[in-house]
Amino acid sequence: MATLAERLAEALQERGYSDRGAARELRRRGASITHAYIGQLRKGDKTNPSLEHLQALADLLGTSIDWLTGRDSVPETEDGEGERQQREDVRRGLEELGVTNIAQRMNGLSPLSLSAVAQMVEAMRAAESLDEEDDFENL
């Protein structure tokens, strides 16, 4: 069974995050975690993070806590790069609108569900006669 350290190192590398970059993004999202602590987790020096830290890391890395801790063998978001990019585009758009809770809850949704969310947003914008030509139309 894979360890938290192994899974965390794998996911950070796959998503292009350094310890500092991950900590910076997590702090931007409201989690209190340092790059030193992420490094200790990644190296296996620390092995018992809080549930809050685990959830923040899983959300950031687009996976589940179960996968991150080695309890699940398949990453939750083992999908194509296009689908992963679609998920990130939708999440970023929602975060820009100030609905980060909704954006965080989108973690793990299928491409079909992500497409449905984007269509609902567009339908709401059309119903309220908002400009349909802005950046969110390609979500």
GROMACS .gro file of N, CA and C in nm:
model
  417
    1MET      N    1   0.084  -0.118   0.000
    1MET     CA    2   0.000   0.000   0.000
    1MET      C    3   0.089   0.124   0.000
    2ALA      N    4   0.054   0.220  -0.085
    2ALA     CA    5   0.131   0.343  -0.095
    2ALA      C    6   0.112   0.429   0.030
    3THR      N    7   0.214   0.502   0.064
    3THR     CA    8   0.207   0.588   0.182
    3THR      C    9   0.163   0.729   0.143
    4LEU      N   10   0.123   0.804   0.244
    4LEU     CA   11   0.087   0.944   0.222
    4LEU      C   12   0.204   1.018   0.158
    5ALA      N   13   0.324   0.996   0.206
    5ALA     CA   14   0.442   1.064   0.151
    5ALA      C   15   0.457   1.035   0.002
    6GLU      N   16   0.444   0.908  -0.035
    6GLU     CA   17   0.459   0.870  -0.176
    6GLU      C   18   0.351   0.933  -0.262
    7ARG      N   19   0.226   0.925  -0.216
    7ARG     CA   20   0.114   0.979  -0.293
    7ARG      C   21   0.124   1.131  -0.304
    8LEU      N   22   0.159   1.197  -0.194
    8LEU     CA   23   0.171   1.342  -0.196
    8LEU      C   24   0.282   1.385  -0.292
    9ALA      N   25   0.396   1.318  -0.285
    9ALA     CA   26   0.507   1.351  -0.376
    9ALA      C   27   0.465   1.331  -0.522
   10GLU      N   28   0.396   1.221  -0.549
   10GLU     CA   29   0.350   1.192  -0.685
   10GLU      C   30   0.253   1.300  -0.736
   11ALA      N   31   0.155   1.334  -0.653
   11ALA     CA   32   0.053   1.431  -0.696
   11ALA      C   33   0.112   1.571  -0.710
   12LEU      N   34   0.200   1.611  -0.619
   12LEU     CA   35   0.264   1.743  -0.631
   12LEU      C   36   0.343   1.752  -0.761
   13GLN      N   37   0.420   1.648  -0.789
   13GLN     CA   38   0.501   1.647  -0.911
   13GLN      C   39   0.413   1.647  -1.035
   14GLU      N   40   0.310   1.564  -1.036
   14GLU     CA   41   0.222   1.554  -1.152
   14GLU      C   42   0.153   1.688  -1.182
   15ARG      N   43   0.118   1.760  -1.077
   15ARG     CA   44   0.048   1.888  -1.096
   15ARG      C   45   0.143   2.007  -1.102
   16GLY      N   46   0.274   1.981  -1.092
   16GLY     CA   47   0.373   2.086  -1.108
   16GLY      C   48   0.388   2.178  -0.989
   17TYR      N   49   0.357   2.129  -0.869
   17TYR     CA   50   0.369   2.211  -0.749
   17TYR      C   51   0.497   2.179  -0.674
   18SER      N   52   0.569   2.283  -0.634
   18SER     CA   53   0.674   2.268  -0.536
   18SER      C   54   0.608   2.277  -0.399
   19ASP      N   55   0.683   2.248  -0.294
   19ASP     CA   56   0.627   2.263  -0.160
   19ASP      C   57   0.582   2.408  -0.136
   20ARG      N   58   0.667   2.502  -0.177
   20ARG     CA   59   0.634   2.644  -0.160
   20ARG      C   60   0.513   2.684  -0.243
   21GLY      N   61   0.509   2.638  -0.367
   21GLY     CA   62   0.397   2.673  -0.455
   21GLY      C   63   0.265   2.618  -0.402
   22ALA      N   64   0.268   2.496  -0.353
   22ALA     CA   65   0.147   2.435  -0.297
   22ALA      C   66   0.102   2.511  -0.173
   23ALA      N   67   0.195   2.544  -0.085
   23ALA     CA   68   0.160   2.618   0.038
   23ALA      C   69   0.104   2.755   0.004
   24ARG      N   70   0.164   2.821  -0.095
   24ARG     CA   71   0.116   2.953  -0.136
   24ARG      C   72  -0.028   2.945  -0.186
   25GLU      N   73  -0.056   2.846  -0.271
   25GLU     CA   74  -0.191   2.830  -0.325
   25GLU      C   75  -0.290   2.791  -0.215
   26LEU      N   76  -0.248   2.705  -0.125
   26LEU     CA   77  -0.337   2.666  -0.015
   26LEU      C   78  -0.369   2.784   0.076
   27ARG      N   79  -0.269   2.866   0.104
   27ARG     CA   80  -0.295   2.986   0.186
   27ARG      C   81  -0.388   3.081   0.114
   28ARG      N   82  -0.372   3.093  -0.018
   28ARG     CA   83  -0.461   3.178  -0.096
   28ARG      C   84  -0.605   3.128  -0.086
   29ARG      N   85  -0.620   2.997  -0.073
   29ARG     CA   86  -0.754   2.937  -0.062
   29ARG      C   87  -0.806   2.934   0.082
   30GLY      N   88  -0.725   2.984   0.175
   30GLY     CA   89  -0.771   2.995   0.313
   30GLY      C   90  -0.720   2.889   0.409
   31ALA      N   91  -0.636   2.800   0.364
   31ALA     CA   92  -0.581   2.696   0.453
   31ALA      C   93  -0.452   2.749   0.516
   32SER      N   94  -0.431   2.717   0.642
   32SER     CA   95  -0.307   2.759   0.708
   32SER      C   96  -0.211   2.641   0.710
   33ILE      N   97  -0.114   2.646   0.620
   33ILE     CA   98  -0.016   2.538   0.608
   33ILE      C   99   0.112   2.598   0.552
   34THR      N  100   0.225   2.549   0.597
   34THR     CA  101   0.352   2.603   0.551
   34THR      C  102   0.419   2.509   0.452
   35HIS      N  103   0.510   2.565   0.375
   35HIS     CA  104   0.584   2.482   0.279
   35HIS      C  105   0.671   2.380   0.354
   36ALA      N  106   0.721   2.419   0.471
   36ALA     CA  107   0.804   2.326   0.549
   36ALA      C  108   0.722   2.204   0.592
   37TYR      N  109   0.598   2.228   0.632
   37TYR     CA  110   0.512   2.117   0.675
   37TYR      C  111   0.479   2.027   0.556
   38ILE      N  112   0.449   2.086   0.442
   38ILE     CA  113   0.422   2.006   0.322
   38ILE      C  114   0.545   1.922   0.287
   39GLY      N  115   0.663   1.981   0.298
   39GLY     CA  116   0.786   1.907   0.273
   39GLY      C  117   0.805   1.791   0.369
   40GLN      N  118   0.772   1.814   0.496
   40GLN     CA  119   0.783   1.706   0.595
   40GLN      C  120   0.685   1.593   0.563
   41LEU      N  121   0.565   1.628   0.520
   41LEU     CA  122   0.468   1.525   0.481
   41LEU      C  123   0.516   1.449   0.358
   42ARG      N  124   0.568   1.525   0.260
   42ARG     CA  125   0.614   1.464   0.136
   42ARG      C  126   0.731   1.369   0.158
   43LYS      N  127   0.818   1.402   0.254
   43LYS     CA  128   0.934   1.316   0.283
   43LYS      C  129   0.903   1.205   0.383
   44GLY      N  130   0.784   1.210   0.443
   44GLY     CA  131   0.748   1.109   0.541
   44GLY      C  132   0.796   1.140   0.682
   45ASP      N  133   0.852   1.260   0.704
   45ASP     CA  134   0.895   1.299   0.838
   45ASP      C  135   0.776   1.323   0.930
   46LYS      N  136   0.667   1.372   0.875
   46LYS     CA  137   0.540   1.388   0.947
   46LYS      C  138   0.441   1.294   0.880
   47THR      N  139   0.361   1.225   0.961
   47THR     CA  140   0.273   1.123   0.904
   47THR      C  141   0.128   1.132   0.949
   48ASN      N  142   0.094   1.233   1.029
   48ASN     CA  143  -0.042   1.239   1.083
   48ASN      C  144  -0.100   1.379   1.068
   49PRO      N  145  -0.124   1.423   0.945
   49PRO     CA  146  -0.179   1.558   0.927
   49PRO      C  147  -0.324   1.566   0.974
   50SER      N  148  -0.368   1.686   1.001
   50SER     CA  149  -0.508   1.705   1.041
   50SER      C  150  -0.600   1.679   0.921
   51LEU      N  151  -0.725   1.653   0.950
   51LEU     CA  152  -0.824   1.633   0.845
   51LEU      C  153  -0.834   1.758   0.758
   52GLU      N  154  -0.824   1.875   0.821
   52GLU     CA  155  -0.829   2.002   0.747
   52GLU      C  156  -0.716   2.009   0.645
   53HIS      N  157  -0.596   1.972   0.687
   53HIS     CA  158  -0.482   1.974   0.595
   53HIS      C  159  -0.497   1.871   0.484
   54LEU      N  160  -0.542   1.751   0.521
   54LEU     CA  161  -0.562   1.647   0.419
   54LEU      C  162  -0.664   1.691   0.315
   55GLN      N  163  -0.777   1.748   0.360
   55GLN     CA  164  -0.880   1.791   0.266
   55GLN      C  165  -0.829   1.903   0.177
   56ALA      N  166  -0.757   1.997   0.235
   56ALA     CA  167  -0.702   2.108   0.155
   56ALA      C  168  -0.605   2.056   0.050
   57LEU      N  169  -0.519   1.964   0.089
   57LEU     CA  170  -0.424   1.906  -0.008
   57LEU      C  171  -0.496   1.826  -0.115
   58ALA      N  172  -0.594   1.746  -0.076
   58ALA     CA  173  -0.669   1.667  -0.174
   58ALA      C  174  -0.742   1.758  -0.272
   59ASP      N  175  -0.804   1.865  -0.222
   59ASP     CA  176  -0.873   1.959  -0.311
   59ASP      C  177  -0.775   2.025  -0.407
   60LEU      N  178  -0.663   2.070  -0.354
   60LEU     CA  179  -0.562   2.135  -0.438
   60LEU      C  180  -0.512   2.041  -0.547
   61LEU      N  181  -0.490   1.917  -0.511
   61LEU     CA  182  -0.429   1.821  -0.603
   61LEU      C  183  -0.531   1.746  -0.687
   62GLY      N  184  -0.660   1.776  -0.667
   62GLY     CA  185  -0.763   1.716  -0.750
   62GLY      C  186  -0.781   1.567  -0.726
   63THR      N  187  -0.772   1.525  -0.603
   63THR     CA  188  -0.786   1.384  -0.570
   63THR      C  189  -0.867   1.369  -0.443
   64SER      N  190  -0.883   1.249  -0.397
   64SER     CA  191  -0.958   1.224  -0.273
   64SER      C  192  -0.861   1.204  -0.157
   65ILE      N  193  -0.912   1.221  -0.036
   65ILE     CA  194  -0.832   1.192   0.082
   65ILE      C  195  -0.794   1.044   0.083
   66ASP      N  196  -0.888   0.957   0.046
   66ASP     CA  197  -0.859   0.814   0.043
   66ASP      C  198  -0.742   0.782  -0.050
   67TRP      N  199  -0.739   0.843  -0.167
   67TRP     CA  200  -0.627   0.817  -0.257
   67TRP      C  201  -0.498   0.873  -0.198
   68LEU      N  202  -0.505   0.994  -0.147
   68LEU     CA  203  -0.386   1.060  -0.093
   68LEU      C  204  -0.326   0.981   0.022
   69THR      N  205  -0.408   0.920   0.104
   69THR     CA  206  -0.358   0.844   0.220
   69THR      C  207  -0.329   0.698   0.186
   70GLY      N  208  -0.349   0.658   0.061
   70GLY     CA  209  -0.316   0.522   0.019
   70GLY      C  210  -0.426   0.421   0.040
   71ARG      N  211  -0.546   0.466   0.076
   71ARG     CA  212  -0.657   0.373   0.099
   71ARG      C  213  -0.731   0.339  -0.030
   72ASP      N  214  -0.707   0.414  -0.134
   72ASP     CA  215  -0.775   0.393  -0.263
   72ASP      C  216  -0.667   0.387  -0.369
   73SER      N  217  -0.670   0.287  -0.454
   73SER     CA  218  -0.560   0.266  -0.549
   73SER      C  219  -0.568   0.353  -0.674
   74VAL      N  220  -0.683   0.410  -0.705
   74VAL     CA  221  -0.698   0.487  -0.828
   74VAL      C  222  -0.727   0.632  -0.794
   75PRO      N  223  -0.648   0.725  -0.847
   75PRO     CA  224  -0.677   0.866  -0.822
   75PRO      C  225  -0.818   0.900  -0.868
   76GLU      N  226  -0.885   0.983  -0.790
   76GLU     CA  227  -1.022   1.020  -0.821
   76GLU      C  228  -1.034   1.089  -0.956
   77THR      N  229  -0.932   1.165  -0.993
   77THR     CA  230  -0.940   1.242  -1.116
   77THR      C  231  -0.848   1.187  -1.224
   78GLU      N  232  -0.840   1.058  -1.236
   78GLU     CA  233  -0.756   0.998  -1.338
   78GLU      C  234  -0.829   1.008  -1.473
   79ASP      N  235  -0.827   1.129  -1.528
   79ASP     CA  236  -0.896   1.153  -1.654
   79ASP      C  237  -0.799   1.221  -1.750
   80GLY      N  238  -0.846   1.250  -1.870
   80GLY     CA  239  -0.761   1.312  -1.970
   80GLY      C  240  -0.726   1.455  -1.935
   81GLU      N  241  -0.622   1.506  -1.995
   81GLU     CA  242  -0.578   1.643  -1.968
   81GLU      C  243  -0.686   1.744  -2.004
   82GLY      N  244  -0.760   1.720  -2.110
   82GLY     CA  245  -0.866   1.812  -2.149
   82GLY      C  246  -0.976   1.820  -2.043
   83GLU      N  247  -1.012   1.706  -1.987
   83GLU     CA  248  -1.114   1.704  -1.881
   83GLU      C  249  -1.062   1.771  -1.755
   84ARG      N  250  -0.938   1.747  -1.723
   84ARG     CA  251  -0.878   1.811  -1.605
   84ARG      C  252  -0.873   1.962  -1.625
   85GLN      N  253  -0.838   2.005  -1.746
   85GLN     CA  254  -0.834   2.149  -1.775
   85GLN      C  255  -0.973   2.208  -1.767
   86GLN      N  256  -1.075   2.136  -1.817
   86GLN     CA  257  -1.213   2.184  -1.809
   86GLN      C  258  -1.253   2.203  -1.663
   87ARG      N  259  -1.220   2.107  -1.580
   87ARG     CA  260  -1.252   2.115  -1.437
   87ARG      C  261  -1.186   2.238  -1.376
   88GLU      N  262  -1.060   2.259  -1.408
   88GLU     CA  263  -0.986   2.373  -1.352
   88GLU      C  264  -1.041   2.506  -1.403
   89ASP      N  265  -1.080   2.512  -1.530
   89ASP     CA  266  -1.138   2.634  -1.586
   89ASP      C  267  -1.269   2.671  -1.517
   90VAL      N  268  -1.354   2.571  -1.496
   90VAL     CA  269  -1.481   2.596  -1.429
   90VAL      C  270  -1.456   2.641  -1.286
   91ARG      N  271  -1.367   2.571  -1.216
   91ARG     CA  272  -1.337   2.606  -1.077
   91ARG      C  273  -1.282   2.748  -1.069
   92ARG      N  274  -1.190   2.783  -1.157
   92ARG     CA  275  -1.131   2.917  -1.156
   92ARG      C  276  -1.237   3.024  -1.181
   93GLY      N  277  -1.327   2.996  -1.276
   93GLY     CA  278  -1.435   3.091  -1.305
   93GLY      C  279  -1.525   3.112  -1.185
   94LEU      N  280  -1.557   3.005  -1.116
   94LEU     CA  281  -1.641   3.018  -0.996
   94LEU      C  282  -1.569   3.091  -0.885
   95GLU      N  283  -1.440   3.064  -0.870
   95GLU     CA  284  -1.364   3.134  -0.767
   95GLU      C  285  -1.360   3.284  -0.796
   96GLU      N  286  -1.346   3.322  -0.924
   96GLU     CA  287  -1.346   3.463  -0.961
   96GLU      C  288  -1.479   3.530  -0.930
   97LEU      N  289  -1.586   3.454  -0.932
   97LEU     CA  290  -1.717   3.509  -0.900
   97LEU      C  291  -1.741   3.515  -0.749
   98GLY      N  292  -1.647   3.467  -0.671
   98GLY     CA  293  -1.661   3.470  -0.526
   98GLY      C  294  -1.741   3.354  -0.469
   99VAL      N  295  -1.749   3.245  -0.540
   99VAL     CA  296  -1.823   3.129  -0.491
   99VAL      C  297  -1.726   3.011  -0.473
  100THR      N  298  -1.624   3.034  -0.392
  100THR     CA  299  -1.521   2.934  -0.375
  100THR      C  300  -1.573   2.806  -0.312
  101ASN      N  301  -1.673   2.816  -0.226
  101ASN     CA  302  -1.728   2.693  -0.167
  101ASN      C  303  -1.783   2.602  -0.276
  102ILE      N  304  -1.854   2.659  -0.370
  102ILE     CA  305  -1.906   2.579  -0.482
  102ILE      C  306  -1.790   2.525  -0.564
  103ALA      N  307  -1.690   2.608  -0.588
  103ALA     CA  308  -1.575   2.563  -0.667
  103ALA      C  309  -1.505   2.446  -0.599
  104GLN      N  310  -1.489   2.452  -0.467
  104GLN     CA  311  -1.424   2.343  -0.395
  104GLN      C  312  -1.508   2.216  -0.399
  105ARG      N  313  -1.639   2.230  -0.396
  105ARG     CA  314  -1.729   2.115  -0.396
  105ARG      C  315  -1.732   2.046  -0.532
  106MET      N  316  -1.679   2.110  -0.636
  106MET     CA  317  -1.679   2.050  -0.769
  106MET      C  318  -1.573   1.941  -0.783
  107ASN      N  319  -1.483   1.932  -0.686
  107ASN     CA  320  -1.379   1.831  -0.691
  107ASN      C  321  -1.441   1.692  -0.705
  108GLY      N  322  -1.398   1.618  -0.806
  108GLY     CA  323  -1.445   1.482  -0.826
  108GLY      C  324  -1.564   1.468  -0.919
  109LEU      N  325  -1.622   1.580  -0.962
  109LEU     CA  326  -1.735   1.569  -1.054
  109LEU      C  327  -1.688   1.516  -1.189
  110SER      N  328  -1.774   1.444  -1.255
  110SER     CA  329  -1.742   1.389  -1.386
  110SER      C  330  -1.743   1.501  -1.491
  111PRO      N  331  -1.682   1.477  -1.607
  111PRO     CA  332  -1.688   1.576  -1.715
  111PRO      C  333  -1.831   1.610  -1.754
  112LEU      N  334  -1.921   1.513  -1.750
  112LEU     CA  335  -2.061   1.538  -1.783
  112LEU      C  336  -2.122   1.636  -1.682
  113SER      N  337  -2.096   1.615  -1.555
  113SER     CA  338  -2.148   1.705  -1.451
  113SER      C  339  -2.089   1.844  -1.465
  114LEU      N  340  -1.959   1.852  -1.494
  114LEU     CA  341  -1.896   1.983  -1.512
  114LEU      C  342  -1.959   2.058  -1.629
  115SER      N  343  -1.987   1.987  -1.735
  115SER     CA  344  -2.053   2.048  -1.850
  115SER      C  345  -2.193   2.096  -1.812
  116ALA      N  346  -2.264   2.019  -1.732
  116ALA     CA  347  -2.398   2.058  -1.688
  116ALA      C  348  -2.393   2.184  -1.603
  117VAL      N  349  -2.293   2.195  -1.515
  117VAL     CA  350  -2.277   2.315  -1.433
  117VAL      C  351  -2.254   2.436  -1.523
  118ALA      N  352  -2.166   2.421  -1.620
  118ALA     CA  353  -2.137   2.532  -1.711
  118ALA      C  354  -2.262   2.573  -1.789
  119GLN      N  355  -2.340   2.476  -1.834
  119GLN     CA  356  -2.463   2.506  -1.908
  119GLN      C  357  -2.565   2.576  -1.820
  120MET      N  358  -2.574   2.535  -1.693
  120MET     CA  359  -2.668   2.601  -1.602
  120MET      C  360  -2.629   2.747  -1.578
  121VAL      N  361  -2.500   2.771  -1.562
  121VAL     CA  362  -2.453   2.908  -1.543
  121VAL      C  363  -2.489   2.993  -1.665
  122GLU      N  364  -2.465   2.940  -1.784
  122GLU     CA  365  -2.498   3.014  -1.906
  122GLU      C  366  -2.649   3.038  -1.918
  123ALA      N  367  -2.729   2.939  -1.881
  123ALA     CA  368  -2.875   2.956  -1.885
  123ALA      C  369  -2.919   3.065  -1.788
  124MET      N  370  -2.858   3.069  -1.670
  124MET     CA  371  -2.891   3.173  -1.572
  124MET      C  372  -2.851   3.310  -1.623
  125ARG      N  373  -2.733   3.319  -1.686
  125ARG     CA  374  -2.687   3.447  -1.740
  125ARG      C  375  -2.781   3.494  -1.851
  126ALA      N  376  -2.825   3.402  -1.936
  126ALA     CA  377  -2.918   3.437  -2.044
  126ALA      C  378  -3.052   3.482  -1.986
  127ALA      N  379  -3.100   3.413  -1.884
  127ALA     CA  380  -3.228   3.448  -1.823
  127ALA      C  381  -3.223   3.587  -1.759
  128GLU      N  382  -3.106   3.627  -1.714
  128GLU     CA  383  -3.091   3.759  -1.652
  128GLU      C  384  -3.037   3.863  -1.750
  129SER      N  385  -3.034   3.826  -1.879
  129SER     CA  386  -2.989   3.915  -1.986
  129SER      C  387  -2.850   3.973  -1.960
  130LEU      N  388  -2.761   3.889  -1.912
  130LEU     CA  389  -2.623   3.931  -1.892
  130LEU      C  390  -2.544   3.906  -2.018
  131ASP      N  391  -2.435   3.977  -2.033
  131ASP     CA  392  -2.351   3.964  -2.152
  131ASP      C  393  -2.305   3.821  -2.169
  132GLU      N  394  -2.340   3.757  -2.279
  132GLU     CA  395  -2.301   3.618  -2.304
  132GLU      C  396  -2.165   3.606  -2.368
  133GLU      N  397  -2.099   3.716  -2.393
  133GLU     CA  398  -1.971   3.713  -2.463
  133GLU      C  399  -1.852   3.723  -2.370
  134ASP      N  400  -1.870   3.702  -2.240
  134ASP     CA  401  -1.754   3.716  -2.153
  134ASP      C  402  -1.677   3.585  -2.142
  135ASP      N  403  -1.577   3.584  -2.054
  135ASP     CA  404  -1.483   3.473  -2.044
  135ASP      C  405  -1.544   3.342  -2.002
  136PHE      N  406  -1.664   3.339  -1.945
  136PHE     CA  407  -1.719   3.216  -1.892
  136PHE      C  408  -1.791   3.134  -1.999
  137GLU      N  409  -1.804   3.185  -2.121
  137GLU     CA  410  -1.882   3.112  -2.220
  137GLU      C  411  -1.814   2.982  -2.265
  138ASN      N  412  -1.684   2.972  -2.249
  138ASN     CA  413  -1.613   2.853  -2.294
  138ASN      C  414  -1.596   2.749  -2.186
  139LEU      N  415  -1.661   2.764  -2.074
  139LEU     CA  416  -1.649   2.665  -1.968
  139LEU      C  417  -1.725   2.545  -2.009
   0.00000   0.00000   0.00000
